[in-house]
Amino acid sequence: MQTLSEDQLVGHVLGQYRIERLVGKGRLNIVYLARHQVAQRVDALALYPMPTHFSNEARTFFLQRFHKEAALITSLHHPHILPVYEHGEILGYPYLITPYTTNGSLADIVKHQGRCDHTFVTTILHQIVDGLAYAHGKGFIHGTLKPSNIVIYDDENVQVAGFGLMHILQRAGVDQTPMPNAHLFSIADTFLASPEYVAPEIVQGQSVDQRSDIYALGCILYELLSGKPPFTGNNPLEVAQMHVNQNFTPLRKLCPEIPVALGSVISQALTRDPDGRFQSVRELGEAFTQASIGATQTLPAVHMSQVSKAPAAPAVPFQAAPRISTATGSWQLVPPIVTGHLPAIKTTKTGLVVPADRNTASTPRASQPATGLTQAASLGRKSQALGSSPVQPTLPPIAPQQPPVMPQQKAAPAPAPTKRQLADEDIVQLPPPG
C-alpha cells in the first residue's frame, strides 16, 4: 500500500473537473479548488479521508453509505440551501463538489459583532426557515445545524450548508471500537453536531426529526441575540449533557432590553421535550416575526415566502445503521473549541450590535460604520486568518496504480449559482482563488 500526500491530487481530472490546488485541511475533510472545464466555474472539492485502521469491510460500508446519502442531498435545490453538485471517488477516497465561497458564515458575524438586533435576525431567519422547511418537506433532517453552517451568499442572503453530514460521517454502523457516547461522534472522533447546538434527544441517542433542527435553530437565535449560546464550557461532552440536565439562562435575564414576546419564542424553541417545541420551522419563523414586529412599531411587516407548509418529516433513528467489525485501532478525540461572547451594548445602522470591550464591559465601543453581511463576516475572520500556517499532512494509505484521470461519478445535475458560496462550513475557511 502506498501513501498519497494531498498535493499529489493537484492536476487530476474527474470528468469535467480539474483539481487546481489545495486550499485547506480541516478536522473532517481536505478541500481543493476545482475548475469546471466547460463552464469555467471554480468550485470546491471536499475529500473525506477514512481512518487508517478501517478494515476493508468498514471502508466498503462507509463508501456505500457515503454515496447513498450524497445521491440524496444532490437532489436538494433551493435558493437558501448550499447545493451539492457532484459526488464520487478519487483514488479510493469519497468527495463532494459544492460551490466555492469566501464570504464566511453567521459564526463570523457573531465573532465580530457580538450581538445582533432582533430586526436583523428576523431577516436572516426568514431565509433559514425557507431552506429548512423545503428540506423537511422532502424528509431531510439536518441534525448538525450551527452558525457556521449558515453561510453567507451575498450581502443580503444566506444558505444552509451541511445537509447529509450527520448520516455520512457518523461513527455508528462503521466502527465497533469501544467508546463512550459513540453515537455523538464522527469517524474522525469529532462531534457530529457542535455541543452548543445539539438537541437533548440527539445527546441521548433517541430518534430525531425536524424538531431537533428547531431546537438547534433556537440555540442559534439565542446566540445571535445574546452573543453566546445557551450552554458553554471547556469540555464538549459536558456541554452536550447540559442540554439534557440543566436549564439555560432566560434570554431576558442576559439582555433585559429584548422584548418579552421574543424571549418566550426562544424559550419554546428550546423546550427539552420535542412535543413542547414549535412543531415546524415555519411556526417558529412566524412566531419570531410577529414578536419582532410587535416590539418594533416602525418595522414593516416582512412576510415569509409563499411556500406550502411542509409536512412533518418522519423520525429518523440516530443510530439506524447496523454496526460491523473493523480492525483494532485507537483514535484520539479532537474536541471542538467552545467559545462564548461578551454582551453587546450599541446598535449600528444596519441592525448589527457592537460588542462591549473585553475589559470594560460597561463602556460602549465606538460606533462602527454600517456593513453588509459579507463585510461583517470578513471582519470576524481577520484575526483567525492572521498567524495561521498551512498544514501538509499525508492521507492514509490507498490502493496503488490508480490512473490520474478518473470517470465521473453519476450525480443529479444542479443549476450553477450566480455567486460562489462556501463549500463545507465546519471544515475550512477558504481563501480567494488565485
Coordinates of N, CA and C in Angstrom, one line a residue, residues 203-381:
V203 N -28.4 13.9 22.0 CA -27.4 13.6 23.1 C -27.8 12.2 23.7
Q204 N -29.0 11.9 23.8 CA -29.5 10.7 24.5 C -29.6 9.5 23.5
G205 N -29.2 9.8 22.2 CA -29.3 8.7 21.3 C -30.7 8.3 20.8
Q206 N -31.6 9.1 21.0 CA -33.0 8.8 20.6 C -33.3 9.2 19.2
S207 N -34.5 8.9 18.7 CA -34.9 9.3 17.3 C -34.9 10.8 17.1
V208 N -34.5 11.2 16.0 CA -34.5 12.7 15.7 C -35.5 13.0 14.6
D209 N -36.1 14.2 14.6 CA -37.0 14.6 13.5 C -36.8 16.1 13.3
Q210 N -37.6 16.8 12.6 CA -37.4 18.2 12.3 C -37.4 19.0 13.5
R211 N -38.0 18.6 14.6 CA -38.0 19.3 15.9 C -36.6 19.4 16.5
S212 N -35.7 18.5 16.1 CA -34.3 18.6 16.6 C -33.6 19.7 15.9
D213 N -34.0 20.0 14.6 CA -33.4 21.2 13.9 C -34.0 22.4 14.5
I214 N -35.3 22.4 15.0 CA -35.9 23.6 15.6 C -35.2 23.9 16.9
Y215 N -34.8 22.9 17.6 CA -34.0 23.2 18.9 C -32.7 23.8 18.5
A216 N -32.0 23.3 17.6 CA -30.7 23.8 17.2 C -30.8 25.3 16.7
L217 N -31.9 25.5 15.9 CA -32.1 26.9 15.4 C -32.5 27.8 16.6
G218 N -33.2 27.3 17.6 CA -33.4 28.1 18.8 C -32.1 28.5 19.5
C219 N -31.1 27.6 19.5 CA -29.8 27.9 20.1 C -29.1 28.9 19.3
I220 N -29.2 28.9 18.0 CA -28.6 29.9 17.1 C -29.2 31.2 17.3
L221 N -30.5 31.3 17.4 CA -31.2 32.6 17.6 C -30.8 33.1 19.0
Y222 N -30.7 32.3 20.0 CA -30.3 32.7 21.3 C -28.9 33.4 21.3
E223 N -28.0 32.7 20.5 CA -26.7 33.3 20.4 C -26.6 34.6 19.6
L224 N -27.4 34.7 18.5 CA -27.4 35.9 17.7 C -27.9 37.1 18.6
L225 N -28.9 36.8 19.4 CA -29.5 37.9 20.2 C -28.7 38.2 21.5
S226 N -28.0 37.2 22.1 CA -27.3 37.5 23.3 C -25.8 37.5 23.2
G227 N -25.3 37.0 22.1 CA -23.8 37.0 21.9 C -23.2 35.7 22.3
K228 N -23.9 34.7 22.9 CA -23.3 33.5 23.3 C -24.4 32.4 23.2
P229 N -24.0 31.1 23.1 CA -25.0 30.0 23.0 C -25.7 29.8 24.4
P230 N -26.7 29.1 24.5 CA -27.4 28.8 25.8 C -26.5 28.1 26.8
F231 N -25.6 27.2 26.3 CA -24.7 26.5 27.2 C -23.3 26.6 26.6
T232 N -22.3 26.8 27.5 CA -20.9 26.9 27.0 C -20.0 26.2 28.1
G233 N -18.8 25.9 27.7 CA -17.9 25.3 28.7 C -16.6 24.8 28.0
N234 N -15.7 24.3 28.7 CA -14.4 23.8 28.1 C -14.4 22.4 27.7
N235 N -15.4 21.6 28.2 CA -15.5 20.2 27.9 C -16.7 19.9 27.0
P236 N -16.4 19.6 25.7 CA -17.6 19.5 24.8 C -18.6 18.5 25.2
L237 N -18.2 17.3 25.8 CA -19.2 16.3 26.2 C -20.0 16.9 27.4
E238 N -19.4 17.6 28.3 CA -20.2 18.2 29.4 C -21.2 19.2 28.9
V239 N -20.7 20.0 27.9 CA -21.6 21.0 27.3 C -22.8 20.3 26.6
A240 N -22.6 19.2 25.9 CA -23.7 18.5 25.3 C -24.7 18.0 26.3
Q241 N -24.2 17.5 27.5 CA -25.0 16.9 28.5 C -25.8 18.0 29.2
M242 N -25.4 19.3 29.1 CA -26.1 20.4 29.7 C -27.5 20.6 29.1
H243 N -27.6 20.2 27.8 CA -28.9 20.4 27.1 C -29.9 19.4 27.7
V244 N -29.4 18.3 28.3 CA -30.3 17.3 28.9 C -30.6 17.6 30.4
N245 N -29.5 18.1 31.1 CA -29.6 18.1 32.6 C -29.7 19.5 33.2
Q246 N -29.5 20.5 32.4 CA -29.5 21.9 33.0 C -30.5 22.8 32.3
N247 N -30.9 23.8 33.0 CA -31.8 24.9 32.4 C -30.9 26.0 31.9
F248 N -31.2 26.5 30.7 CA -30.5 27.7 30.2 C -30.9 28.9 30.9
T249 N -30.0 29.9 30.9 CA -30.4 31.2 31.5 C -31.4 31.9 30.5
P250 N -32.5 32.4 31.1 CA -33.5 33.0 30.2 C -32.9 34.2 29.5
L251 N -33.2 34.3 28.2 CA -32.6 35.3 27.3 C -32.7 36.7 27.9
R252 N -33.9 37.1 28.5 CA -34.1 38.4 29.0 C -33.3 38.7 30.3
K253 N -32.9 37.6 31.0 CA -32.0 37.8 32.1 C -30.6 38.3 31.7
L254 N -30.2 37.9 30.5 CA -28.9 38.3 30.0 C -29.1 39.7 29.3
C255 N -30.2 39.8 28.6 CA -30.5 41.0 27.8 C -31.9 41.6 28.1
P256 N -32.0 42.3 29.2 CA -33.4 42.8 29.6 C -34.1 43.6 28.5
E257 N -33.3 44.2 27.6 CA -34.0 45.1 26.6 C -34.7 44.2 25.5
I258 N -34.4 42.9 25.4 CA -35.1 42.1 24.4 C -36.6 42.0 24.8
P259 N -37.5 42.2 23.8 CA -38.9 42.1 24.1 C -39.3 40.8 24.7
V260 N -40.3 40.8 25.6 CA -40.8 39.7 26.4 C -41.2 38.6 25.4
A261 N -42.0 39.0 24.3 CA -42.5 38.0 23.4 C -41.4 37.3 22.7
L262 N -40.3 37.9 22.4 CA -39.2 37.3 21.7 C -38.5 36.2 22.7
G263 N -38.4 36.6 23.9 CA -37.8 35.7 24.9 C -38.7 34.5 25.0
S264 N -40.0 34.6 24.9 CA -40.9 33.5 25.0 C -40.8 32.6 23.8
V265 N -40.6 33.1 22.6 CA -40.4 32.4 21.4 C -39.2 31.5 21.5
I266 N -38.1 32.1 22.0 CA -36.8 31.3 22.1 C -37.0 30.2 23.1
S267 N -37.6 30.5 24.3 CA -37.8 29.5 25.3 C -38.6 28.3 24.8
Q268 N -39.6 28.6 24.0 CA -40.4 27.5 23.4 C -39.6 26.6 22.5
A269 N -38.8 27.3 21.6 CA -37.9 26.6 20.7 C -36.9 25.7 21.5
L270 N -36.5 26.1 22.7 CA -35.5 25.4 23.5 C -36.1 24.5 24.5
T271 N -37.4 24.2 24.4 CA -38.0 23.2 25.3 C -37.4 21.9 25.2
R272 N -37.1 21.3 26.3 CA -36.3 20.0 26.3 C -37.2 18.9 25.7
D273 N -38.4 18.8 25.9 CA -39.3 17.8 25.3 C -39.7 18.3 23.9
P274 N -39.4 17.5 22.9 CA -39.8 17.9 21.5 C -41.3 18.3 21.3
D275 N -42.1 17.6 22.1 CA -43.6 17.9 22.0 C -43.9 19.3 22.4
G276 N -43.1 19.9 23.2 CA -43.4 21.2 23.7 C -42.8 22.3 22.8
R277 N -42.0 22.0 21.8 CA -41.4 23.0 20.9 C -42.4 23.3 19.8
F278 N -42.0 24.3 19.0 CA -42.8 24.5 17.8 C -42.7 23.2 17.0
Q279 N -43.7 22.9 16.3 CA -43.7 21.6 15.6 C -43.2 21.7 14.1
S280 N -43.0 22.9 13.7 CA -42.4 23.1 12.3 C -41.6 24.4 12.4
V281 N -40.6 24.4 11.5 CA -39.7 25.6 11.5 C -40.5 26.9 11.0
R282 N -41.6 26.7 10.2 CA -42.4 27.8 9.8 C -43.2 28.4 11.0
E283 N -43.6 27.5 12.0 CA -44.2 28.0 13.2 C -43.3 28.9 14.0
L284 N -42.0 28.4 14.1 CA -41.0 29.2 14.8 C -40.8 30.5 14.1
G285 N -40.6 30.5 12.8 CA -40.3 31.7 12.0 C -41.4 32.7 12.1
E286 N -42.7 32.2 12.0 CA -43.8 33.1 12.1 C -44.0 33.7 13.5
A287 N -43.7 32.9 14.5 CA -43.8 33.4 15.9 C -42.8 34.5 16.1
F288 N -41.5 34.2 15.7 CA -40.5 35.2 15.9 C -40.7 36.5 15.1
T289 N -41.2 36.4 13.9 CA -41.6 37.5 13.1 C -42.6 38.4 13.8
Q290 N -43.7 37.8 14.3 CA -44.8 38.5 14.9 C -44.3 39.2 16.2
A291 N -43.5 38.5 17.0 CA -42.9 39.1 18.2 C -42.0 40.3 17.9
S292 N -41.2 40.1 16.8 CA -40.3 41.2 16.4 C -41.1 42.4 15.9
I293 N -42.1 42.2 15.1 CA -42.9 43.3 14.6 C -43.7 44.0 15.7
G294 N -44.2 43.2 16.6 CA -44.9 43.8 17.7 C -44.1 44.6 18.6
A295 N -42.8 44.3 18.7 CA -41.8 45.0 19.5 C -41.3 46.3 18.9
T296 N -41.4 46.4 17.5 CA -40.9 47.5 16.8 C -42.0 48.0 15.9
Q297 N -42.7 49.0 16.3 CA -43.8 49.5 15.6 C -43.5 50.1 14.2
T298 N -42.3 50.6 14.1 CA -41.9 51.2 12.8 C -41.4 50.1 11.8
L299 N -41.2 48.9 12.3 CA -40.7 47.8 11.4 C -41.8 47.3 10.5
P300 N -41.7 47.4 9.2 CA -42.7 46.9 8.2 C -42.8 45.4 8.3
A301 N -44.0 44.9 8.1 CA -44.3 43.5 8.1 C -43.5 42.8 7.0
V302 N -42.8 41.8 7.4 CA -42.0 41.0 6.4 C -42.6 39.6 6.3
H303 N -43.2 39.3 5.1 CA -43.9 38.0 5.0 C -43.0 36.9 4.6
M304 N -43.2 35.7 5.1 CA -42.5 34.6 4.7 C -42.8 34.2 3.2
S305 N -41.9 33.6 2.5 CA -42.2 33.1 1.2 C -43.4 32.3 1.1
Q306 N -44.2 32.5 0.0 CA -45.5 31.8 -0.1 C -45.2 30.3 -0.5
V307 N -44.7 29.5 0.4 CA -44.5 28.1 0.2 C -45.4 27.3 1.0
S308 N -46.0 26.3 0.5 CA -47.0 25.5 1.3 C -46.3 24.9 2.5
K309 N -47.0 24.8 3.6 CA -46.4 24.3 4.8 C -45.9 22.8 4.6
A310 N -44.7 22.6 5.1 CA -44.1 21.3 4.9 C -44.7 20.3 5.8
P311 N -45.0 19.1 5.3 CA -45.5 18.0 6.2 C -44.4 17.6 7.2
A312 N -44.8 17.1 8.3 CA -43.8 16.6 9.3 C -42.9 15.5 8.7
A313 N -41.6 15.7 8.9 CA -40.7 14.6 8.4 C -40.7 13.5 9.4
P314 N -40.5 12.2 8.9 CA -40.6 11.1 9.8 C -39.4 11.1 10.7
A315 N -39.6 10.5 11.9 CA -38.5 10.4 12.8 C -37.4 9.5 12.3
V316 N -36.1 9.8 12.5 CA -35.0 9.0 12.0 C -34.2 8.5 13.2
P317 N -34.0 7.2 13.3 CA -33.2 6.7 14.4 C -31.8 7.2 14.2
F318 N -31.2 7.8 15.3 CA -29.9 8.4 15.2 C -28.8 7.3 14.9
Q319 N -29.0 6.1 15.4 CA -28.1 5.0 15.1 C -28.8 3.9 14.3
A320 N -29.3 4.3 13.2 CA -30.1 3.3 12.4 C -29.2 2.3 11.7
A321 N -27.9 2.6 11.4 CA -27.1 1.7 10.6 C -26.6 0.6 11.5
P322 N -26.5 -0.6 10.9 CA -26.0 -1.8 11.7 C -24.5 -1.6 11.9
R323 N -24.0 -2.1 13.0 CA -22.6 -2.0 13.3 C -21.8 -3.2 12.7
I324 N -20.6 -3.0 12.2 CA -19.8 -4.1 11.7 C -18.5 -4.0 12.3
S325 N -17.8 -5.1 12.3 CA -16.5 -5.2 13.0 C -15.4 -4.6 12.1
T326 N -14.3 -4.0 12.7 CA -13.2 -3.5 11.9 C -11.9 -3.9 12.6
A327 N -10.9 -3.6 12.0 CA -9.6 -3.8 12.6 C -9.4 -2.9 13.8
T328 N -8.6 -3.4 14.8 CA -8.5 -2.6 16.0 C -7.7 -1.4 15.7
G329 N -7.9 -0.4 16.5 CA -7.2 0.9 16.3 C -7.6 1.8 17.4
S330 N -6.8 2.8 17.7 CA -7.0 3.8 18.7 C -7.1 5.2 18.1
W331 N -8.2 5.9 18.5 CA -8.4 7.2 17.9 C -8.2 8.2 19.1
Q332 N -7.7 9.4 18.7 CA -7.6 10.5 19.7 C -8.7 11.5 19.5
L333 N -9.4 11.8 20.6 CA -10.5 12.7 20.5 C -10.0 14.1 20.2
V334 N -10.5 14.8 19.2 CA -10.2 16.1 18.9 C -11.5 17.0 19.1
P335 N -11.7 17.5 20.3 CA -12.9 18.2 20.6 C -13.0 19.5 19.9
P336 N -14.2 20.0 19.6 CA -14.3 21.3 19.0 C -14.0 22.4 20.1
I337 N -13.6 23.6 19.7 CA -13.4 24.7 20.6 C -14.7 25.3 21.0
V338 N -14.9 25.4 22.3 CA -16.1 26.0 22.8 C -15.8 27.4 23.2
T339 N -16.5 28.4 22.6 CA -16.3 29.8 23.0 C -17.5 30.5 23.4
G340 N -17.4 31.6 24.1 CA -18.5 32.5 24.4 C -18.2 33.9 24.0
H341 N -19.2 34.8 24.1 CA -19.1 36.2 23.7 C -19.6 37.1 24.8
L342 N -18.9 38.3 24.9 CA -19.4 39.2 25.8 C -20.7 39.9 25.4
P343 N -21.4 40.4 26.3 CA -22.7 41.2 26.0 C -22.3 42.4 25.1
A344 N -23.3 42.8 24.3 CA -23.1 43.9 23.4 C -23.9 45.1 23.9
I345 N -23.6 46.3 23.4 CA -24.3 47.4 24.0 C -24.7 48.5 23.0
K346 N -24.3 48.4 21.8 CA -24.6 49.5 20.9 C -25.1 49.0 19.6
T347 N -26.2 49.5 19.1 CA -26.7 49.0 17.8 C -26.2 49.9 16.7
T348 N -25.8 49.3 15.6 CA -25.3 50.1 14.4 C -26.5 50.3 13.5
K349 N -26.3 51.1 12.4 CA -27.3 51.4 11.5 C -27.9 50.2 10.8
T350 N -27.1 49.2 10.6 CA -27.6 48.0 9.9 C -28.4 47.1 10.7
G351 N -28.5 47.3 12.1 CA -29.2 46.4 12.9 C -28.2 45.5 13.6
L352 N -26.9 45.5 13.3 CA -26.0 44.7 14.0 C -25.6 45.4 15.2
V353 N -25.1 44.6 16.2 CA -24.8 45.2 17.5 C -23.3 45.1 17.8
V354 N -22.7 46.2 18.3 CA -21.3 46.2 18.6 C -21.0 45.6 20.0
P355 N -20.1 44.6 20.2 CA -19.9 44.0 21.5 C -19.1 45.0 22.4
A356 N -19.3 44.8 23.7 CA -18.6 45.5 24.7 C -17.1 45.1 24.7
D357 N -16.3 46.0 25.2 CA -14.8 45.7 25.3 C -14.6 44.6 26.3
R358 N -13.6 43.8 26.1 CA -13.4 42.6 27.0 C -13.1 43.0 28.4
N359 N -12.4 44.1 28.6 CA -12.0 44.5 30.0 C -12.9 45.6 30.6
T360 N -13.8 46.2 29.8 CA -14.7 47.3 30.3 C -16.0 47.0 29.7
A361 N -16.7 46.0 30.2 CA -18.0 45.6 29.6 C -19.0 46.7 29.7
S362 N -18.9 47.7 30.6 CA -19.9 48.7 30.8 C -19.6 49.9 29.9
T363 N -18.5 49.9 29.2 CA -18.1 51.0 28.3 C -18.4 50.7 26.9
P364 N -19.3 51.5 26.2 CA -19.6 51.2 24.8 C -18.4 51.4 23.9
R365 N -18.2 50.5 23.0 CA -17.2 50.6 22.0 C -17.6 51.7 21.0
A366 N -16.7 52.3 20.3 CA -17.0 53.3 19.3 C -18.0 52.7 18.2
S367 N -18.9 53.6 17.8 CA -19.8 53.1 16.7 C -19.1 52.7 15.5
Q368 N -19.5 51.7 14.8 CA -18.9 51.2 13.6 C -19.8 51.6 12.4
P369 N -19.2 51.8 11.2 CA -20.0 52.1 10.1 C -20.8 50.9 9.7
A370 N -21.9 51.2 9.0 CA -22.8 50.1 8.5 C -22.0 49.2 7.6
T371 N -22.3 47.9 7.8 CA -21.6 46.9 7.0 C -22.6 45.9 6.5
G372 N -22.4 45.3 5.3 CA -23.2 44.2 4.8 C -22.8 42.9 5.4
L373 N -23.5 41.8 5.0 CA -23.2 40.5 5.6 C -21.8 40.1 5.3
T374 N -21.4 40.3 4.0 CA -20.0 39.8 3.6 C -18.9 40.5 4.4
Q375 N -19.1 41.9 4.5 CA -18.0 42.6 5.2 C -18.0 42.3 6.7
A376 N -19.1 42.1 7.3 CA -19.2 41.8 8.7 C -18.5 40.5 9.0
A377 N -18.8 39.5 8.1 CA -18.2 38.2 8.3 C -16.7 38.2 8.1
S378 N -16.3 39.0 7.1 CA -14.9 39.1 6.8 C -14.1 39.7 8.0
L379 N -14.7 40.7 8.7 CA -14.0 41.3 9.8 C -13.9 40.2 10.9
G380 N -14.9 39.4 11.1 CA -14.9 38.4 12.1 C -13.8 37.3 11.8
R381 N -13.4 37.2 10.6 CA -12.4 36.1 10.3 C -11.0 36.6 10.2

